[in-house]
Amino acid sequence: MTATTFASTSLAERISTCTDAAYRIRRGVLEEGAAQGEGYVGQALGAADILAVLYADTLRFRAADPEWADRDRFLLSVGHYALLLYAALAEAGVIPREELTTYAADDSRLPMSAMSTYTPGAEISGGSLGHGLGLGVGMCLGLRAQGRHDQRVFTLFGDGELNEGSTWEAAMSAASWQLGNLVAFVDLNGIQADGPTQQVLDIGSQEERWRSFGWHTQRVDGNDVAALISAVDAALADATSTGQPHVILCDTTVGKGVPMLESREKLHFMKIDQDEWPLCMDQLQAGYEGSLAR
């Protein structure tokens, strides 16, 4: 199976497909967290809509052949979001859904931080933060050298990674080399290990900074599937005319879809007690069913 750009599908159908995928991805995240009793669940729930749009609507791939030469690449720079990537790969049919319950277990193909040597469909090992964009630049240059001008590279990194100088070196390089097939998503959830992102290091206006680095820049509600689809469409359409790299700044809510987690104190590693996992799943399902009824 290959995901396409859905040129023959209506916008309403695309939104419905991605909304359903986002719900199943969030279920997968909770299943993984419950099996291990821990994980970066809050961030994964918050960024689930981004990966739903990518894996259900945007990426060109073959589930049965993760190494397909003509595939698009998705690079998870924030390696500790691995349970989100695994849930998306299960939704896409790359790995069996029942394997999600092995998350972070001994000898599992799904370690707590994503590693390309273990997991089919994981393009990079992302445990050391600040390298995803640079790797994306390198992949784009490699594809260009091979004459593969139609393949796209997508990467997701967190707002805490904007503290890394390597991120901005990559940003300058991408603009200089006119890598129009590079699309970066920044998860603006406002937290990192040392506290609120803006208090740790305030870098000012995100939009102004990225534009000053030569990037086509959009900022959207990262939990709005329709807005994400529109932003991706605009980025890919622009790529053919300007050659600019693209950044989509995504404002997300930690714990999105599970009210008891959305309202909890926003911590880098959110503590969820064993008896709370079923409650989380019930709230997720109730919210999804409620949205269908509207």
mmCIF file of C-alpha atoms in Angstrom:
data_model
loop_
_atom_site.group_PDB
_atom_site.id
_atom_site.type_symbol
_atom_site.label_atom_id
_atom_site.label_comp_id
_atom_site.label_asym_id
_atom_site.label_seq_id
_atom_site.Cartn_x
_atom_site.Cartn_y
_atom_site.Cartn_z
ATOM 1 C CA MET A 1 0.000 0.000 0.000
ATOM 2 C CA THR A 2 1.228 3.475 -0.834
ATOM 3 C CA ALA A 3 -0.051 6.697 0.703
ATOM 4 C CA THR A 4 -0.587 9.358 -1.966
ATOM 5 C CA THR A 5 -1.391 13.052 -2.078
ATOM 6 C CA PHE A 6 -5.100 12.182 -2.299
ATOM 7 C CA ALA A 7 -5.591 14.362 -5.375
ATOM 8 C CA SER A 8 -8.900 12.654 -6.187
ATOM 9 C CA THR A 9 -10.247 12.781 -2.628
ATOM 10 C CA SER A 10 -12.396 15.626 -1.302
ATOM 11 C CA LEU A 11 -11.123 17.786 1.523
ATOM 12 C CA ALA A 12 -13.941 16.572 3.776
ATOM 13 C CA GLU A 13 -12.932 12.954 3.166
ATOM 14 C CA ARG A 14 -9.291 13.741 3.858
ATOM 15 C CA ILE A 15 -10.182 15.454 7.125
ATOM 16 C CA SER A 16 -12.356 12.510 8.159
ATOM 17 C CA THR A 17 -9.627 10.003 7.312
ATOM 18 C CA CYS A 18 -6.994 11.914 9.282
ATOM 19 C CA THR A 19 -9.305 12.506 12.252
ATOM 20 C CA ASP A 20 -10.001 8.770 12.501
ATOM 21 C CA ALA A 21 -6.292 8.010 12.148
ATOM 22 C CA ALA A 22 -5.417 10.503 14.891
ATOM 23 C CA TYR A 23 -7.846 8.797 17.262
ATOM 24 C CA ARG A 24 -6.373 5.359 16.577
ATOM 25 C CA ILE A 25 -2.840 6.708 16.934
ATOM 26 C CA ARG A 26 -3.745 8.168 20.321
ATOM 27 C CA ARG A 27 -5.247 4.829 21.363
ATOM 28 C CA GLY A 28 -1.986 3.195 20.363
ATOM 29 C CA VAL A 29 -0.007 5.682 22.441
ATOM 30 C CA LEU A 30 -2.112 4.887 25.502
ATOM 31 C CA GLU A 31 -1.825 1.146 24.872
ATOM 32 C CA GLU A 32 1.955 1.451 24.794
ATOM 33 C CA GLY A 33 2.090 3.603 27.898
ATOM 34 C CA ALA A 34 -0.243 1.312 29.838
ATOM 35 C CA ALA A 35 1.787 -1.765 28.902
ATOM 36 C CA GLN A 36 5.021 -0.256 30.217
ATOM 37 C CA GLY A 37 3.506 1.985 32.882
ATOM 38 C CA GLU A 38 5.370 5.027 31.575
ATOM 39 C CA GLY A 39 6.436 6.962 28.523
ATOM 40 C CA TYR A 40 6.292 10.477 27.113
ATOM 41 C CA VAL A 41 2.551 10.162 26.665
ATOM 42 C CA GLY A 42 1.642 13.833 27.029
ATOM 43 C CA GLN A 43 3.802 14.990 24.122
ATOM 44 C CA ALA A 44 2.778 12.029 21.969
ATOM 45 C CA LEU A 45 -0.912 12.757 22.425
ATOM 46 C CA GLY A 46 -0.276 16.404 21.644
ATOM 47 C CA ALA A 47 1.530 15.725 18.347
ATOM 48 C CA ALA A 48 -0.682 12.839 17.173
ATOM 49 C CA ASP A 49 -2.590 14.967 14.650
ATOM 50 C CA ILE A 50 0.661 15.856 12.880
ATOM 51 C CA LEU A 51 1.602 12.234 12.317
ATOM 52 C CA ALA A 52 -1.964 11.336 11.372
ATOM 53 C CA VAL A 53 -1.856 13.883 8.546
ATOM 54 C CA LEU A 54 1.547 12.634 7.444
ATOM 55 C CA TYR A 55 0.890 8.884 7.500
ATOM 56 C CA ALA A 56 -2.769 8.922 6.434
ATOM 57 C CA ASP A 57 -2.658 11.718 3.868
ATOM 58 C CA THR A 58 0.795 12.872 2.794
ATOM 59 C CA LEU A 59 3.683 10.410 2.852
ATOM 60 C CA ARG A 60 4.394 8.156 -0.101
ATOM 61 C CA PHE A 61 5.463 4.787 1.274
ATOM 62 C CA ARG A 62 4.890 1.062 1.043
ATOM 63 C CA ALA A 63 3.910 -0.589 4.289
ATOM 64 C CA ALA A 64 5.265 -3.965 3.211
ATOM 65 C CA ASP A 65 8.561 -2.456 2.033
ATOM 66 C CA PRO A 66 9.794 0.234 4.473
ATOM 67 C CA GLU A 67 13.060 0.517 2.515
ATOM 68 C CA TRP A 68 11.313 1.262 -0.804
ATOM 69 C CA ALA A 69 13.751 3.505 -2.676
ATOM 70 C CA ASP A 70 11.103 5.957 -3.905
ATOM 71 C CA ARG A 71 9.551 6.596 -0.499
ATOM 72 C CA ASP A 72 9.268 9.925 1.245
ATOM 73 C CA ARG A 73 11.228 10.144 4.497
ATOM 74 C CA PHE A 74 9.887 11.065 7.919
ATOM 75 C CA LEU A 75 12.533 11.813 10.542
ATOM 76 C CA LEU A 76 11.558 11.859 14.201
ATOM 77 C CA SER A 77 14.152 14.153 15.728
ATOM 78 C CA VAL A 78 12.514 14.053 19.185
ATOM 79 C CA GLY A 79 13.416 10.431 19.831
ATOM 80 C CA HIS A 80 11.540 10.273 23.127
ATOM 81 C CA TYR A 81 8.286 10.708 21.154
ATOM 82 C CA ALA A 82 8.956 7.174 19.916
ATOM 83 C CA LEU A 83 5.671 5.736 21.155
ATOM 84 C CA LEU A 84 3.935 8.237 18.858
ATOM 85 C CA LEU A 85 5.967 7.072 15.866
ATOM 86 C CA TYR A 86 5.259 3.421 16.676
ATOM 87 C CA ALA A 87 1.523 4.060 16.936
ATOM 88 C CA ALA A 88 1.638 5.851 13.570
ATOM 89 C CA LEU A 89 3.606 2.998 11.983
ATOM 90 C CA ALA A 90 1.018 0.549 13.312
ATOM 91 C CA GLU A 91 -1.788 2.690 11.903
ATOM 92 C CA ALA A 92 0.024 2.708 8.548
ATOM 93 C CA GLY A 93 0.436 -1.081 8.569
ATOM 94 C CA VAL A 94 4.229 -1.024 8.774
ATOM 95 C CA ILE A 95 4.305 -2.908 12.092
ATOM 96 C CA PRO A 96 1.595 -5.134 13.647
ATOM 97 C CA ARG A 97 -0.676 -3.235 16.017
ATOM 98 C CA GLU A 98 -0.395 -5.971 18.646
ATOM 99 C CA GLU A 99 3.342 -5.290 18.819
ATOM 100 C CA LEU A 100 2.655 -1.927 20.472
ATOM 101 C CA THR A 101 2.269 -3.655 23.838
ATOM 102 C CA THR A 102 5.971 -4.592 23.685
ATOM 103 C CA TYR A 103 6.982 -0.914 23.853
ATOM 104 C CA ALA A 104 10.190 -0.430 25.879
ATOM 105 C CA ALA A 105 10.272 -4.093 26.929
ATOM 106 C CA ASP A 106 13.459 -6.164 26.822
ATOM 107 C CA ASP A 107 14.284 -7.383 23.294
ATOM 108 C CA SER A 108 11.462 -5.299 21.788
ATOM 109 C CA ARG A 109 11.759 -3.719 18.353
ATOM 110 C CA LEU A 110 10.159 -0.644 19.936
ATOM 111 C CA PRO A 111 12.676 0.891 22.375
ATOM 112 C CA MET A 112 11.745 3.906 24.512
ATOM 113 C CA SER A 113 13.727 6.197 22.201
ATOM 114 C CA ALA A 114 13.344 5.465 18.501
ATOM 115 C CA MET A 115 16.296 3.738 16.816
ATOM 116 C CA SER A 116 16.503 2.994 13.110
ATOM 117 C CA THR A 117 18.410 -0.247 13.691
ATOM 118 C CA TYR A 118 15.475 -1.761 15.592
ATOM 119 C CA THR A 119 12.211 -0.540 14.125
ATOM 120 C CA PRO A 120 10.981 -0.948 10.524
ATOM 121 C CA GLY A 121 10.003 2.472 9.210
ATOM 122 C CA ALA A 122 12.159 4.446 11.668
ATOM 123 C CA GLU A 123 14.520 6.415 9.432
ATOM 124 C CA ILE A 124 16.881 7.763 12.120
ATOM 125 C CA SER A 125 17.861 7.284 15.742
ATOM 126 C CA GLY A 126 16.660 10.405 17.488
ATOM 127 C CA GLY A 127 17.680 10.090 21.113
ATOM 128 C CA SER A 128 20.330 12.820 20.919
ATOM 129 C CA LEU A 129 18.317 15.983 20.358
ATOM 130 C CA GLY A 130 19.050 18.709 17.850
ATOM 131 C CA HIS A 131 20.096 16.548 14.899
ATOM 132 C CA GLY A 132 16.871 15.819 13.027
ATOM 133 C CA LEU A 133 16.933 18.919 10.847
ATOM 134 C CA GLY A 134 20.594 18.452 9.946
ATOM 135 C CA LEU A 135 19.932 14.842 8.988
ATOM 136 C CA GLY A 136 16.996 16.039 6.900
ATOM 137 C CA VAL A 137 19.262 18.468 5.064
ATOM 138 C CA GLY A 138 21.722 15.669 4.389
ATOM 139 C CA MET A 139 19.012 13.353 3.078
ATOM 140 C CA CYS A 140 17.695 16.053 0.749
ATOM 141 C CA LEU A 141 21.178 16.630 -0.642
ATOM 142 C CA GLY A 142 21.648 12.888 -1.053
ATOM 143 C CA LEU A 143 18.373 12.572 -2.950
ATOM 144 C CA ARG A 144 19.368 15.505 -5.145
ATOM 145 C CA ALA A 145 22.700 13.874 -5.943
ATOM 146 C CA GLN A 146 20.834 10.727 -6.994
ATOM 147 C CA GLY A 147 18.493 12.688 -9.227
ATOM 148 C CA ARG A 148 15.492 11.931 -6.990
ATOM 149 C CA HIS A 149 13.950 15.386 -7.131
ATOM 150 C CA ASP A 150 10.355 14.308 -6.432
ATOM 151 C CA GLN A 151 10.964 12.720 -3.034
ATOM 152 C CA ARG A 152 10.194 14.730 0.074
ATOM 153 C CA VAL A 153 11.781 14.733 3.517
ATOM 154 C CA PHE A 154 9.674 15.606 6.564
ATOM 155 C CA THR A 155 10.971 16.036 10.082
ATOM 156 C CA LEU A 156 9.411 16.693 13.481
ATOM 157 C CA PHE A 157 11.297 18.315 16.323
ATOM 158 C CA GLY A 158 10.359 19.989 19.574
ATOM 159 C CA ASP A 159 10.565 23.625 20.593
ATOM 160 C CA GLY A 160 13.268 22.680 23.096
ATOM 161 C CA GLU A 161 15.473 21.667 20.159
ATOM 162 C CA LEU A 162 15.462 25.282 19.019
ATOM 163 C CA ASN A 163 17.979 25.832 21.821
ATOM 164 C CA GLU A 164 20.465 23.722 19.859
ATOM 165 C CA GLY A 165 22.883 25.562 17.603
ATOM 166 C CA SER A 166 22.940 22.608 15.219
ATOM 167 C CA THR A 167 19.277 23.235 14.421
ATOM 168 C CA TRP A 168 20.006 26.749 13.198
ATOM 169 C CA GLU A 169 23.095 25.670 11.264
ATOM 170 C CA ALA A 170 20.855 23.222 9.432
ATOM 171 C CA ALA A 171 18.212 25.899 8.897
ATOM 172 C CA MET A 172 20.769 28.201 7.245
ATOM 173 C CA SER A 173 22.085 25.375 5.086
ATOM 174 C CA ALA A 174 18.632 24.306 3.898
ATOM 175 C CA ALA A 175 17.769 27.813 2.751
ATOM 176 C CA SER A 176 21.167 28.361 1.119
ATOM 177 C CA TRP A 177 20.884 25.133 -0.847
ATOM 178 C CA GLN A 178 17.223 25.757 -1.734
ATOM 179 C CA LEU A 179 15.912 22.483 -0.385
ATOM 180 C CA GLY A 180 12.283 22.904 -1.380
ATOM 181 C CA ASN A 181 11.559 19.226 -0.699
ATOM 182 C CA LEU A 182 12.266 19.664 3.027
ATOM 183 C CA VAL A 183 9.294 20.229 5.369
ATOM 184 C CA ALA A 184 9.914 20.703 9.093
ATOM 185 C CA PHE A 185 7.264 20.540 11.801
ATOM 186 C CA VAL A 186 8.033 22.179 15.149
ATOM 187 C CA ASP A 187 5.975 20.951 18.103
ATOM 188 C CA LEU A 188 5.348 24.110 20.119
ATOM 189 C CA ASN A 189 4.028 22.490 23.291
ATOM 190 C CA GLY A 190 5.841 24.934 25.562
ATOM 191 C CA ILE A 191 7.716 22.449 27.767
ATOM 192 C CA GLN A 192 11.131 20.845 27.957
ATOM 193 C CA ALA A 193 13.099 18.938 30.560
ATOM 194 C CA ASP A 194 14.209 22.040 32.457
ATOM 195 C CA GLY A 195 10.837 23.798 32.514
ATOM 196 C CA PRO A 196 8.690 26.039 30.299
ATOM 197 C CA THR A 197 10.460 26.544 26.988
ATOM 198 C CA GLN A 198 10.102 30.301 26.906
ATOM 199 C CA GLN A 199 11.602 30.639 30.385
ATOM 200 C CA VAL A 200 14.540 28.351 29.625
ATOM 201 C CA LEU A 201 15.488 30.311 26.495
ATOM 202 C CA ASP A 202 13.219 32.892 24.899
ATOM 203 C CA ILE A 203 14.058 33.110 21.191
ATOM 204 C CA GLY A 204 11.396 35.696 20.385
ATOM 205 C CA SER A 205 8.966 35.473 17.485
ATOM 206 C CA GLN A 206 9.111 32.049 15.901
ATOM 207 C CA GLU A 207 7.647 33.271 12.629
ATOM 208 C CA GLU A 208 10.082 36.185 12.293
ATOM 209 C CA ARG A 209 13.104 34.047 13.125
ATOM 210 C CA TRP A 210 12.336 31.312 10.597
ATOM 211 C CA ARG A 211 11.515 33.817 7.865
ATOM 212 C CA SER A 212 14.789 35.616 8.564
ATOM 213 C CA PHE A 213 16.540 32.295 7.940
ATOM 214 C CA GLY A 214 14.911 32.075 4.501
ATOM 215 C CA TRP A 215 12.156 29.555 5.221
ATOM 216 C CA HIS A 216 8.584 29.526 3.962
ATOM 217 C CA THR A 217 6.824 29.783 7.319
ATOM 218 C CA GLN A 218 3.345 28.925 8.541
ATOM 219 C CA ARG A 219 1.927 28.731 12.061
ATOM 220 C CA VAL A 220 -1.143 26.616 12.782
ATOM 221 C CA ASP A 221 -3.107 24.911 15.526
ATOM 222 C CA GLY A 222 -1.259 21.613 15.611
ATOM 223 C CA ASN A 223 -4.352 19.861 16.936
ATOM 224 C CA ASP A 224 -6.539 20.997 14.030
ATOM 225 C CA VAL A 225 -6.415 18.361 11.297
ATOM 226 C CA ALA A 226 -7.952 20.637 8.661
ATOM 227 C CA ALA A 227 -5.400 23.377 9.390
ATOM 228 C CA LEU A 228 -2.534 20.893 9.179
ATOM 229 C CA ILE A 229 -3.741 19.509 5.849
ATOM 230 C CA SER A 230 -4.021 23.031 4.451
ATOM 231 C CA ALA A 231 -0.538 23.935 5.687
ATOM 232 C CA VAL A 232 1.039 20.812 4.188
ATOM 233 C CA ASP A 233 -0.754 21.391 0.870
ATOM 234 C CA ALA A 234 0.527 24.980 0.785
ATOM 235 C CA ALA A 235 4.074 23.895 1.594
ATOM 236 C CA LEU A 236 4.173 21.225 -1.101
ATOM 237 C CA ALA A 237 2.607 23.502 -3.706
ATOM 238 C CA ASP A 238 5.117 26.237 -2.923
ATOM 239 C CA ALA A 239 8.053 23.834 -3.193
ATOM 240 C CA THR A 240 7.715 23.609 -6.960
ATOM 241 C CA SER A 241 7.915 27.367 -7.469
ATOM 242 C CA THR A 242 10.341 28.843 -4.925
ATOM 243 C CA GLY A 243 12.753 26.163 -3.775
ATOM 244 C CA GLN A 244 12.402 27.399 -0.203
ATOM 245 C CA PRO A 245 12.432 24.891 2.668
ATOM 246 C CA HIS A 246 9.225 24.901 4.685
ATOM 247 C CA VAL A 247 8.508 25.055 8.388
ATOM 248 C CA ILE A 248 5.087 24.485 9.928
ATOM 249 C CA LEU A 249 4.992 25.779 13.496
ATOM 250 C CA CYS A 250 2.424 23.726 15.402
ATOM 251 C CA ASP A 251 0.869 24.933 18.641
ATOM 252 C CA THR A 252 -0.137 21.751 20.468
ATOM 253 C CA THR A 253 -1.706 20.828 23.792
ATOM 254 C CA VAL A 254 0.130 18.303 25.939
ATOM 255 C CA GLY A 255 -2.207 15.356 26.608
ATOM 256 C CA LYS A 256 -4.598 16.343 23.791
ATOM 257 C CA GLY A 257 -7.687 14.159 23.594
ATOM 258 C CA VAL A 258 -7.614 13.097 27.241
ATOM 259 C CA PRO A 259 -9.099 15.896 29.392
ATOM 260 C CA MET A 260 -7.610 14.609 32.645
ATOM 261 C CA LEU A 261 -4.139 14.902 31.102
ATOM 262 C CA GLU A 262 -4.794 18.174 29.282
ATOM 263 C CA SER A 263 -5.597 19.821 32.623
ATOM 264 C CA ARG A 264 -2.705 18.232 34.503
ATOM 265 C CA GLU A 265 0.443 20.179 35.321
ATOM 266 C CA LYS A 266 2.539 20.274 32.189
ATOM 267 C CA LEU A 267 5.694 18.311 32.902
ATOM 268 C CA HIS A 268 8.294 16.904 30.528
ATOM 269 C CA PHE A 269 7.605 13.404 31.852
ATOM 270 C CA MET A 270 4.004 13.120 32.979
ATOM 271 C CA LYS A 271 3.261 10.688 35.816
ATOM 272 C CA ILE A 272 0.221 8.489 35.196
ATOM 273 C CA ASP A 273 -0.793 6.051 37.912
ATOM 274 C CA GLN A 274 -1.652 2.479 36.986
ATOM 275 C CA ASP A 275 -5.341 2.877 37.773
ATOM 276 C CA GLU A 276 -5.556 5.974 35.552
ATOM 277 C CA TRP A 277 -4.758 4.290 32.242
ATOM 278 C CA PRO A 278 -8.298 2.865 31.742
ATOM 279 C CA LEU A 279 -9.735 6.274 32.619
ATOM 280 C CA CYS A 280 -7.515 7.894 30.016
ATOM 281 C CA MET A 281 -8.725 5.428 27.394
ATOM 282 C CA ASP A 282 -12.365 6.004 28.336
ATOM 283 C CA GLN A 283 -11.982 9.770 28.049
ATOM 284 C CA LEU A 284 -10.248 9.466 24.682
ATOM 285 C CA GLN A 285 -12.997 7.250 23.320
ATOM 286 C CA ALA A 286 -15.783 9.438 24.710
ATOM 287 C CA GLY A 287 -14.275 12.520 23.115
ATOM 288 C CA TYR A 288 -13.891 10.818 19.755
ATOM 289 C CA GLU A 289 -17.434 9.448 19.764
ATOM 290 C CA GLY A 290 -18.707 12.863 20.805
ATOM 291 C CA SER A 291 -16.979 14.479 17.848
ATOM 292 C CA LEU A 292 -18.607 12.001 15.461
ATOM 293 C CA ALA A 293 -22.041 12.802 16.871
ATOM 294 C CA ARG A 294 -21.671 16.525 16.198
#
